[in-house]
Amino acid sequence: MTRSCLLDTSTADQEVDEITARALEIIEKNFIHFASNDQWFTSGGKQRFGERVRYHVARNVPLEFILPAFPVKSCNPDKTLGKFPDKAEELAIRSMKIIADLVKEVYPPGVHYNIVSDGHVFSDLVGADDATVDSYGRMFREMAHDLHPGLINFFRLDDFLLDNQDEDSIAALISNTVLEHPIETKLTSSAETARRALLCLFGNDESSVRKDIQESVETRNLHHGFSRFMLEDLQEHKSCKGLPSLAAKEELCSKVGFLMLLRNRAYSAMVEWLFPLALRVSIHPHPNRGPKYGINVIHTSLLAAQRSSEEKNFHIPTPWHNAVVELADGKFMLLHSKVIRSGELSGKLACEELGSNEQLLLKRDGYTIELVRFPDGRPSHYKQIKAC
């Protein structure tokens, strides 16, 4: 039986159709991110997503979401408060619980999230040490469990490719697979082995990807998006900062972008193979025609403002590229930490294009911005506090 056969929805009864429609409406209004080139309504994207929802409803099982995300904090200190999960990740978990509760009102089995961390897929390319990725993942898993036990499963690349595998077999498999490391980071043997296994099992030939970049506008834009974003993200990393010119930095980040594209394809193929019937969502803007759908990581009810300009930089605002400001009214803003610290509302970072309304919210008269810490001293977020 092929996987497409398992998606047959021709025999579902009226009750299944009605529940599917209500659940789909909740997801559409509360979760889906509508990009500038959105095709949710125009190219069958909603229908295809609905078929996946209906598959689960017909079997009375939780809606299984697959979210490749939560890799590690950006290596750019101008963006975040540190290396480890903070208030931003907490808001993301709260947001997933909001969606789960809303769906549960119309569909009692509810939803379940499988976060497949892409931390070790890209860590050596984005300036993060493998051990830091491990620590971030462990702390995120603990945070999710403490906040809402059972809502989220958290997987790493190693879990799929190395666990319960014979070391000699793995060594033989990857013996001819060599990875480039243009950015200086500290590697661990397990993470490097998992990356090599990923490329060996699911990777594309480099020449075919280069051809796609030349011939496909979508692939070319994706490569440009990766390259442009990494030029911003790596600007304070020693591998980039020490280069003599902007042209040299752009050349390095173009290479990084190409390697990210290669690995992204392999990673996407692996996720599709492992979770063929799940609802695939992403923190990147997508046309929403399927099979991937962009989502808002932070629920709009929690936010005072959400910057559309982030989309130009290939990301819906994420916890690992931003810090959190808690405003006086209890709402939140995701901003780069440098902008919050300095009050530099125009910002030197490309995505910090705040409108006048956001500026007024952040610089509210009679209030100051203070840093809030966890009990162990780690920074959590900034908070707007009334001045004495």
GROMACS .gro file of C-alpha atoms in nm:
model
  388
    1MET     CA    1   0.000   0.000   0.000
    2THR     CA    2   0.137   0.340  -0.093
    3ARG     CA    3   0.128   0.630   0.147
    4SER     CA    4  -0.113   0.821  -0.074
    5CYS     CA    5  -0.363   0.537  -0.040
    6LEU     CA    6  -0.371   0.591   0.334
    7LEU     CA    7  -0.508   0.939   0.274
    8ASP     CA    8  -0.830   0.817   0.111
    9THR     CA    9  -1.112   1.032   0.251
   10SER     CA   10  -1.395   0.912   0.027
   11THR     CA   11  -1.571   0.706   0.295
   12ALA     CA   12  -1.571   0.955   0.583
   13ASP     CA   13  -1.916   1.026   0.729
   14GLN     CA   14  -2.079   1.363   0.783
   15GLU     CA   15  -1.969   1.391   1.147
   16VAL     CA   16  -1.604   1.350   1.047
   17ASP     CA   17  -1.647   1.618   0.782
   18GLU     CA   18  -1.803   1.861   1.031
   19ILE     CA   19  -1.534   1.807   1.296
   20THR     CA   20  -1.263   1.840   1.033
   21ALA     CA   21  -1.409   2.169   0.912
   22ARG     CA   22  -1.426   2.314   1.265
   23ALA     CA   23  -1.073   2.204   1.354
   24LEU     CA   24  -0.942   2.337   1.024
   25GLU     CA   25  -1.107   2.675   1.085
   26ILE     CA   26  -0.939   2.701   1.427
   27ILE     CA   27  -0.598   2.616   1.281
   28GLU     CA   28  -0.647   2.861   0.995
   29LYS     CA   29  -0.738   3.149   1.225
   30ASN     CA   30  -0.489   3.078   1.503
   31PHE     CA   31  -0.186   2.903   1.360
   32ILE     CA   32  -0.131   2.952   0.986
   33HIS     CA   33   0.100   3.234   0.879
   34PHE     CA   34  -0.018   3.394   0.556
   35ALA     CA   35   0.278   3.501   0.348
   36SER     CA   36   0.279   3.762   0.072
   37ASN     CA   37   0.262   3.487  -0.193
   38ASP     CA   38   0.002   3.282  -0.005
   39GLN     CA   39  -0.187   3.007  -0.191
   40TRP     CA   40  -0.385   2.859   0.099
   41PHE     CA   41  -0.711   2.958  -0.069
   42THR     CA   42  -0.611   2.971  -0.436
   43SER     CA   43  -0.411   2.656  -0.514
   44GLY     CA   44  -0.570   2.386  -0.304
   45GLY     CA   45  -0.342   2.436  -0.003
   46LYS     CA   46  -0.629   2.445   0.245
   47GLN     CA   47  -0.788   2.139   0.089
   48ARG     CA   48  -0.467   1.937   0.108
   49PHE     CA   49  -0.409   2.039   0.468
   50GLY     CA   50  -0.771   1.954   0.545
   51GLU     CA   51  -0.724   1.603   0.402
   52ARG     CA   52  -0.446   1.544   0.654
   53VAL     CA   53  -0.664   1.673   0.937
   54ARG     CA   54  -0.950   1.450   0.817
   55TYR     CA   55  -0.723   1.145   0.813
   56HIS     CA   56  -0.663   1.187   1.187
   57VAL     CA   57  -1.024   1.276   1.271
   58ALA     CA   58  -1.158   0.969   1.087
   59ARG     CA   59  -0.938   0.752   1.311
   60ASN     CA   60  -1.013   0.950   1.631
   61VAL     CA   61  -0.645   1.015   1.707
   62PRO     CA   62  -0.472   1.343   1.801
   63LEU     CA   63  -0.372   1.569   1.514
   64GLU     CA   64   0.002   1.509   1.482
   65PHE     CA   65   0.199   1.821   1.395
   66ILE     CA   66   0.560   1.798   1.280
   67LEU     CA   67   0.761   2.114   1.342
   68PRO     CA   68   1.131   2.124   1.244
   69ALA     CA   69   1.245   2.398   1.480
   70PHE     CA   70   1.406   2.499   1.811
   71PRO     CA   71   1.766   2.438   1.698
   72VAL     CA   72   1.971   2.666   1.925
   73LYS     CA   73   1.991   3.038   1.997
   74SER     CA   74   2.146   3.259   1.729
   75CYS     CA   75   2.519   3.311   1.770
   76ASN     CA   76   2.463   3.686   1.717
   77PRO     CA   77   2.464   3.848   2.066
   78ASP     CA   78   2.273   4.146   1.926
   79LYS     CA   79   1.967   3.925   1.877
   80THR     CA   80   1.910   3.719   2.191
   81LEU     CA   81   1.975   3.722   2.566
   82GLY     CA   82   2.200   3.418   2.576
   83LYS     CA   83   2.253   3.064   2.457
   84PHE     CA   84   1.968   2.889   2.633
   85PRO     CA   85   1.584   2.882   2.635
   86ASP     CA   86   1.418   3.183   2.796
   87LYS     CA   87   1.083   3.363   2.799
   88ALA     CA   88   1.066   3.345   2.419
   89GLU     CA   89   1.063   2.964   2.417
   90GLU     CA   90   0.811   2.970   2.702
   91LEU     CA   91   0.578   3.184   2.492
   92ALA     CA   92   0.611   2.941   2.201
   93ILE     CA   93   0.513   2.650   2.426
   94ARG     CA   94   0.221   2.851   2.565
   95SER     CA   95   0.116   2.923   2.207
   96MET     CA   96   0.111   2.554   2.118
   97LYS     CA   97  -0.104   2.491   2.426
   98ILE     CA   98  -0.347   2.764   2.315
   99ILE     CA   99  -0.393   2.589   1.980
  100ALA     CA  100  -0.430   2.250   2.151
  101ASP     CA  101  -0.699   2.380   2.387
  102LEU     CA  102  -0.896   2.545   2.106
  103VAL     CA  103  -0.889   2.228   1.894
  104LYS     CA  104  -0.984   2.012   2.193
  105GLU     CA  105  -1.308   2.207   2.227
  106VAL     CA  106  -1.427   2.070   1.893
  107TYR     CA  107  -1.220   1.752   1.874
  108PRO     CA  108  -1.157   1.579   2.211
  109PRO     CA  109  -0.843   1.383   2.105
  110GLY     CA  110  -0.683   1.725   2.051
  111VAL     CA  111  -0.337   1.774   1.905
  112HIS     CA  112   0.016   1.660   1.971
  113TYR     CA  113   0.339   1.825   1.862
  114ASN     CA  114   0.654   1.651   1.744
  115ILE     CA  115   0.941   1.898   1.736
  116VAL     CA  116   1.222   1.761   1.522
  117SER     CA  117   1.510   1.987   1.614
  118ASP     CA  118   1.730   2.093   1.325
  119GLY     CA  119   2.003   2.202   1.565
  120HIS     CA  120   2.268   1.950   1.461
  121VAL     CA  121   2.167   1.971   1.095
  122PHE     CA  122   2.297   2.327   1.068
  123SER     CA  123   2.486   2.403   1.391
  124ASP     CA  124   2.835   2.392   1.234
  125LEU     CA  125   2.713   2.632   0.964
  126VAL     CA  126   2.542   2.885   1.192
  127GLY     CA  127   2.823   2.926   1.443
  128ALA     CA  128   2.687   2.708   1.725
  129ASP     CA  129   2.898   2.447   1.903
  130ASP     CA  130   2.743   2.100   1.905
  131ALA     CA  131   2.756   2.081   2.286
  132THR     CA  132   2.560   2.408   2.307
  133VAL     CA  133   2.292   2.257   2.081
  134ASP     CA  134   2.270   1.959   2.315
  135SER     CA  135   2.231   2.181   2.621
  136TYR     CA  136   1.968   2.400   2.453
  137GLY     CA  137   1.766   2.094   2.348
  138ARG     CA  138   1.782   1.938   2.692
  139MET     CA  139   1.668   2.260   2.860
  140PHE     CA  140   1.388   2.314   2.609
  141ARG     CA  141   1.262   1.959   2.661
  142GLU     CA  142   1.259   2.014   3.038
  143MET     CA  143   1.077   2.346   3.000
  144ALA     CA  144   0.809   2.192   2.777
  145HIS     CA  145   0.758   1.903   3.018
  146ASP     CA  146   0.735   2.133   3.321
  147LEU     CA  147   0.484   2.365   3.153
  148HIS     CA  148   0.260   2.114   2.975
  149PRO     CA  149   0.354   1.746   3.022
  150GLY     CA  150   0.275   1.524   2.725
  151LEU     CA  151   0.201   1.804   2.480
  152ILE     CA  152   0.537   1.798   2.299
  153ASN     CA  153   0.785   1.532   2.193
  154PHE     CA  154   1.132   1.667   2.121
  155PHE     CA  155   1.365   1.478   1.884
  156ARG     CA  156   1.722   1.538   1.772
  157LEU     CA  157   1.892   1.422   1.453
  158ASP     CA  158   2.087   1.168   1.658
  159ASP     CA  159   1.764   1.008   1.785
  160PHE     CA  160   1.663   0.905   1.433
  161LEU     CA  161   1.997   0.817   1.277
  162LEU     CA  162   2.219   0.687   1.557
  163ASP     CA  163   2.009   0.539   1.838
  164ASN     CA  164   2.009   0.157   1.842
  165GLN     CA  165   2.238   0.148   1.539
  166ASP     CA  166   2.553  -0.060   1.518
  167GLU     CA  167   2.858   0.169   1.522
  168ASP     CA  168   3.047  -0.037   1.264
  169SER     CA  169   2.750  -0.026   1.026
  170ILE     CA  170   2.721   0.350   1.063
  171ALA     CA  171   3.094   0.393   1.008
  172ALA     CA  172   3.078   0.189   0.689
  173LEU     CA  173   2.773   0.384   0.569
  174ILE     CA  174   2.935   0.727   0.604
  175SER     CA  175   3.290   0.632   0.509
  176ASN     CA  176   3.275   0.823   0.180
  177THR     CA  177   3.070   1.120   0.304
  178VAL     CA  178   3.273   1.429   0.389
  179LEU     CA  179   3.126   1.758   0.512
  180GLU     CA  180   3.260   2.109   0.467
  181HIS     CA  181   3.286   2.335   0.772
  182PRO     CA  182   3.344   2.694   0.656
  183ILE     CA  183   3.243   2.836   0.998
  184GLU     CA  184   3.462   2.764   1.300
  185THR     CA  185   3.272   2.568   1.566
  186LYS     CA  186   3.344   2.288   1.813
  187LEU     CA  187   3.210   1.956   1.687
  188THR     CA  188   3.111   1.642   1.875
  189SER     CA  189   3.162   1.301   1.716
  190SER     CA  190   2.798   1.197   1.754
  191ALA     CA  191   2.659   1.513   1.594
  192GLU     CA  192   2.908   1.497   1.307
  193THR     CA  193   2.829   1.130   1.250
  194ALA     CA  194   2.456   1.209   1.241
  195ARG     CA  195   2.511   1.491   0.988
  196ARG     CA  196   2.715   1.266   0.763
  197ALA     CA  197   2.453   0.991   0.787
  198LEU     CA  198   2.181   1.242   0.697
  199LEU     CA  199   2.361   1.350   0.380
  200CYS     CA  200   2.449   0.993   0.290
  201LEU     CA  201   2.093   0.861   0.325
  202PHE     CA  202   1.884   1.158   0.211
  203GLY     CA  203   2.118   1.405   0.041
  204ASN     CA  204   2.111   1.537  -0.315
  205ASP     CA  205   2.399   1.560  -0.558
  206GLU     CA  206   2.557   1.906  -0.541
  207SER     CA  207   2.549   1.951  -0.918
  208SER     CA  208   2.173   1.896  -0.931
  209VAL     CA  209   2.118   2.155  -0.659
  210ARG     CA  210   2.339   2.408  -0.842
  211LYS     CA  211   2.134   2.343  -1.155
  212ASP     CA  212   1.813   2.404  -0.962
  213ILE     CA  213   1.948   2.734  -0.832
  214GLN     CA  214   2.015   2.843  -1.190
  215GLU     CA  215   1.684   2.722  -1.336
  216SER     CA  216   1.430   2.751  -1.053
  217VAL     CA  217   1.328   3.094  -0.922
  218GLU     CA  218   1.197   2.938  -0.601
  219THR     CA  219   1.524   2.751  -0.533
  220ARG     CA  220   1.730   3.058  -0.624
  221ASN     CA  221   1.526   3.272  -0.384
  222LEU     CA  222   1.569   3.011  -0.113
  223HIS     CA  223   1.946   3.017  -0.158
  224HIS     CA  224   1.948   3.396  -0.153
  225GLY     CA  225   1.732   3.389   0.159
  226PHE     CA  226   1.971   3.157   0.342
  227SER     CA  227   2.274   3.359   0.231
  228ARG     CA  228   2.128   3.697   0.321
  229PHE     CA  229   2.008   3.578   0.658
  230MET     CA  230   2.343   3.424   0.748
  231LEU     CA  231   2.523   3.747   0.655
  232GLU     CA  232   2.317   3.908   0.931
  233ASP     CA  233   2.337   3.619   1.178
  234LEU     CA  234   2.714   3.566   1.146
  235GLN     CA  235   2.820   3.930   1.144
  236GLU     CA  236   2.967   3.905   1.496
  237HIS     CA  237   3.113   3.554   1.453
  238LYS     CA  238   3.492   3.540   1.428
  239SER     CA  239   3.482   3.342   1.102
  240CYS     CA  240   3.296   3.628   0.936
  241LYS     CA  241   3.391   3.934   1.138
  242GLY     CA  242   3.762   3.894   1.064
  243LEU     CA  243   3.722   3.898   0.685
  244PRO     CA  244   3.868   4.203   0.510
  245SER     CA  245   3.567   4.319   0.309
  246LEU     CA  246   3.193   4.298   0.268
  247ALA     CA  247   3.247   4.109  -0.057
  248ALA     CA  248   3.448   3.842   0.126
  249LYS     CA  249   3.175   3.811   0.389
  250GLU     CA  250   2.909   3.780   0.121
  251GLU     CA  251   3.110   3.511  -0.054
  252LEU     CA  252   3.143   3.313   0.270
  253CYS     CA  253   2.772   3.345   0.349
  254SER     CA  254   2.677   3.246  -0.006
  255LYS     CA  255   2.873   2.925   0.044
  256VAL     CA  256   2.709   2.871   0.382
  257GLY     CA  257   2.371   2.932   0.220
  258PHE     CA  258   2.442   2.667  -0.044
  259LEU     CA  259   2.545   2.411   0.217
  260MET     CA  260   2.234   2.495   0.418
  261LEU     CA  261   2.022   2.438   0.109
  262LEU     CA  262   2.183   2.098   0.057
  263ARG     CA  263   2.122   1.994   0.415
  264ASN     CA  264   1.775   2.143   0.425
  265ARG     CA  265   1.671   1.923   0.135
  266ALA     CA  266   1.812   1.614   0.303
  267TYR     CA  267   1.652   1.704   0.634
  268SER     CA  268   1.314   1.769   0.471
  269ALA     CA  269   1.331   1.435   0.290
  270MET     CA  270   1.409   1.257   0.618
  271VAL     CA  271   1.116   1.422   0.798
  272GLU     CA  272   0.881   1.336   0.511
  273TRP     CA  273   0.997   0.974   0.522
  274LEU     CA  274   0.961   0.941   0.899
  275PHE     CA  275   0.629   1.127   0.932
  276PRO     CA  276   0.445   1.079   0.600
  277LEU     CA  277   0.095   1.146   0.734
  278ALA     CA  278   0.164   1.423   0.982
  279LEU     CA  279   0.070   1.790   0.950
  280ARG     CA  280   0.396   1.955   0.841
  281VAL     CA  281   0.439   2.310   0.968
  282SER     CA  282   0.735   2.545   0.942
  283ILE     CA  283   0.879   2.867   1.085
  284HIS     CA  284   0.966   2.981   0.732
  285PRO     CA  285   0.708   3.166   0.522
  286HIS     CA  286   0.557   2.926   0.267
  287PRO     CA  287   0.300   2.968  -0.011
  288ASN     CA  288   0.085   2.725   0.193
  289ARG     CA  289  -0.004   2.509  -0.104
  290GLY     CA  290   0.158   2.209   0.070
  291PRO     CA  291   0.323   1.994   0.178
  292LYS     CA  292   0.467   2.250   0.423
  293TYR     CA  293   0.271   2.527   0.588
  294GLY     CA  294   0.405   2.836   0.763
  295ILE     CA  295   0.285   2.899   1.118
  296ASN     CA  296   0.306   3.180   1.371
  297VAL     CA  297   0.531   3.044   1.645
  298ILE     CA  298   0.389   3.292   1.898
  299HIS     CA  299   0.010   3.318   1.912
  300THR     CA  300  -0.121   3.658   1.811
  301SER     CA  301  -0.320   3.691   2.136
  302LEU     CA  302   0.011   3.717   2.324
  303LEU     CA  303   0.166   3.978   2.099
  304ALA     CA  304   0.130   4.352   2.098
  305ALA     CA  305   0.279   4.364   1.748
  306GLN     CA  306   0.418   4.122   1.495
  307ARG     CA  307   0.666   4.257   1.244
  308SER     CA  308   0.588   4.165   0.886
  309SER     CA  309   0.938   4.282   0.789
  310GLU     CA  310   1.082   3.961   0.938
  311GLU     CA  311   0.947   3.780   0.633
  312LYS     CA  312   1.195   3.965   0.412
  313ASN     CA  313   1.469   3.790   0.607
  314PHE     CA  314   1.328   3.445   0.553
  315HIS     CA  315   1.185   3.399   0.902
  316ILE     CA  316   0.859   3.435   1.080
  317PRO     CA  317   0.976   3.586   1.415
  318THR     CA  318   1.125   3.304   1.623
  319PRO     CA  319   1.234   3.262   1.987
  320TRP     CA  320   1.589   3.175   1.885
  321HIS     CA  321   1.647   3.493   1.685
  322ASN     CA  322   1.489   3.740   1.927
  323ALA     CA  323   1.445   3.853   2.285
  324VAL     CA  324   1.114   3.923   2.458
  325VAL     CA  325   0.980   4.246   2.602
  326GLU     CA  326   0.683   4.215   2.838
  327LEU     CA  327   0.484   4.536   2.808
  328ALA     CA  328   0.296   4.709   3.087
  329ASP     CA  329  -0.038   4.571   2.963
  330GLY     CA  330   0.083   4.209   2.977
  331LYS     CA  331   0.136   4.170   2.601
  332PHE     CA  332   0.474   4.083   2.450
  333MET     CA  333   0.702   4.196   2.170
  334LEU     CA  334   0.979   3.995   2.002
  335LEU     CA  335   1.273   4.218   1.918
  336HIS     CA  336   1.646   4.194   1.877
  337SER     CA  337   1.812   4.248   2.214
  338LYS     CA  338   2.034   4.526   2.080
  339VAL     CA  339   1.731   4.733   1.987
  340ILE     CA  340   1.583   4.691   2.334
  341ARG     CA  341   1.909   4.766   2.514
  342SER     CA  342   1.994   5.077   2.320
  343GLY     CA  343   1.651   5.210   2.237
  344GLU     CA  344   1.781   5.225   1.880
  345LEU     CA  345   1.444   5.177   1.719
  346SER     CA  346   1.559   5.206   1.360
  347GLY     CA  347   1.830   4.949   1.424
  348LYS     CA  348   2.127   4.838   1.218
  349LEU     CA  349   1.989   4.487   1.178
  350ALA     CA  350   1.785   4.446   0.865
  351CYS     CA  351   1.468   4.313   1.023
  352GLU     CA  352   1.431   4.589   1.283
  353GLU     CA  353   1.196   4.809   1.084
  354LEU     CA  354   0.955   4.910   1.357
  355GLY     CA  355   0.648   5.114   1.277
  356SER     CA  356   0.551   5.421   1.478
  357ASN     CA  357   0.298   5.220   1.681
  358GLU     CA  358   0.562   4.968   1.788
  359GLN     CA  359   0.800   5.249   1.878
  360LEU     CA  360   0.536   5.409   2.100
  361LEU     CA  361   0.467   5.076   2.270
  362LEU     CA  362   0.835   5.019   2.345
  363LYS     CA  363   0.909   5.377   2.455
  364ARG     CA  364   0.591   5.428   2.658
  365ASP     CA  365   0.612   5.747   2.866
  366GLY     CA  366   0.662   5.693   3.237
  367TYR     CA  367   0.805   5.340   3.203
  368THR     CA  368   1.151   5.188   3.201
  369ILE     CA  369   1.276   4.859   3.060
  370GLU     CA  370   1.439   4.619   3.305
  371LEU     CA  371   1.597   4.277   3.262
  372VAL     CA  372   1.420   3.987   3.437
  373ARG     CA  373   1.623   3.681   3.534
  374PHE     CA  374   1.545   3.321   3.622
  375PRO     CA  375   1.612   3.209   3.984
  376ASP     CA  376   1.947   3.066   3.871
  377GLY     CA  377   2.052   3.405   3.732
  378ARG     CA  378   2.002   3.334   3.360
  379PRO     CA  379   1.834   3.618   3.167
  380SER     CA  380   1.467   3.555   3.089
  381HIS     CA  381   1.325   3.866   2.923
  382TYR     CA  382   1.286   4.240   2.946
  383LYS     CA  383   0.989   4.392   3.127
  384GLN     CA  384   0.830   4.733   3.108
  385ILE     CA  385   0.804   4.872   3.461
  386LYS     CA  386   0.649   5.199   3.576
  387ALA     CA  387   0.917   5.449   3.670
  388CYS     CA  388   0.919   5.575   4.028
   0.00000   0.00000   0.00000
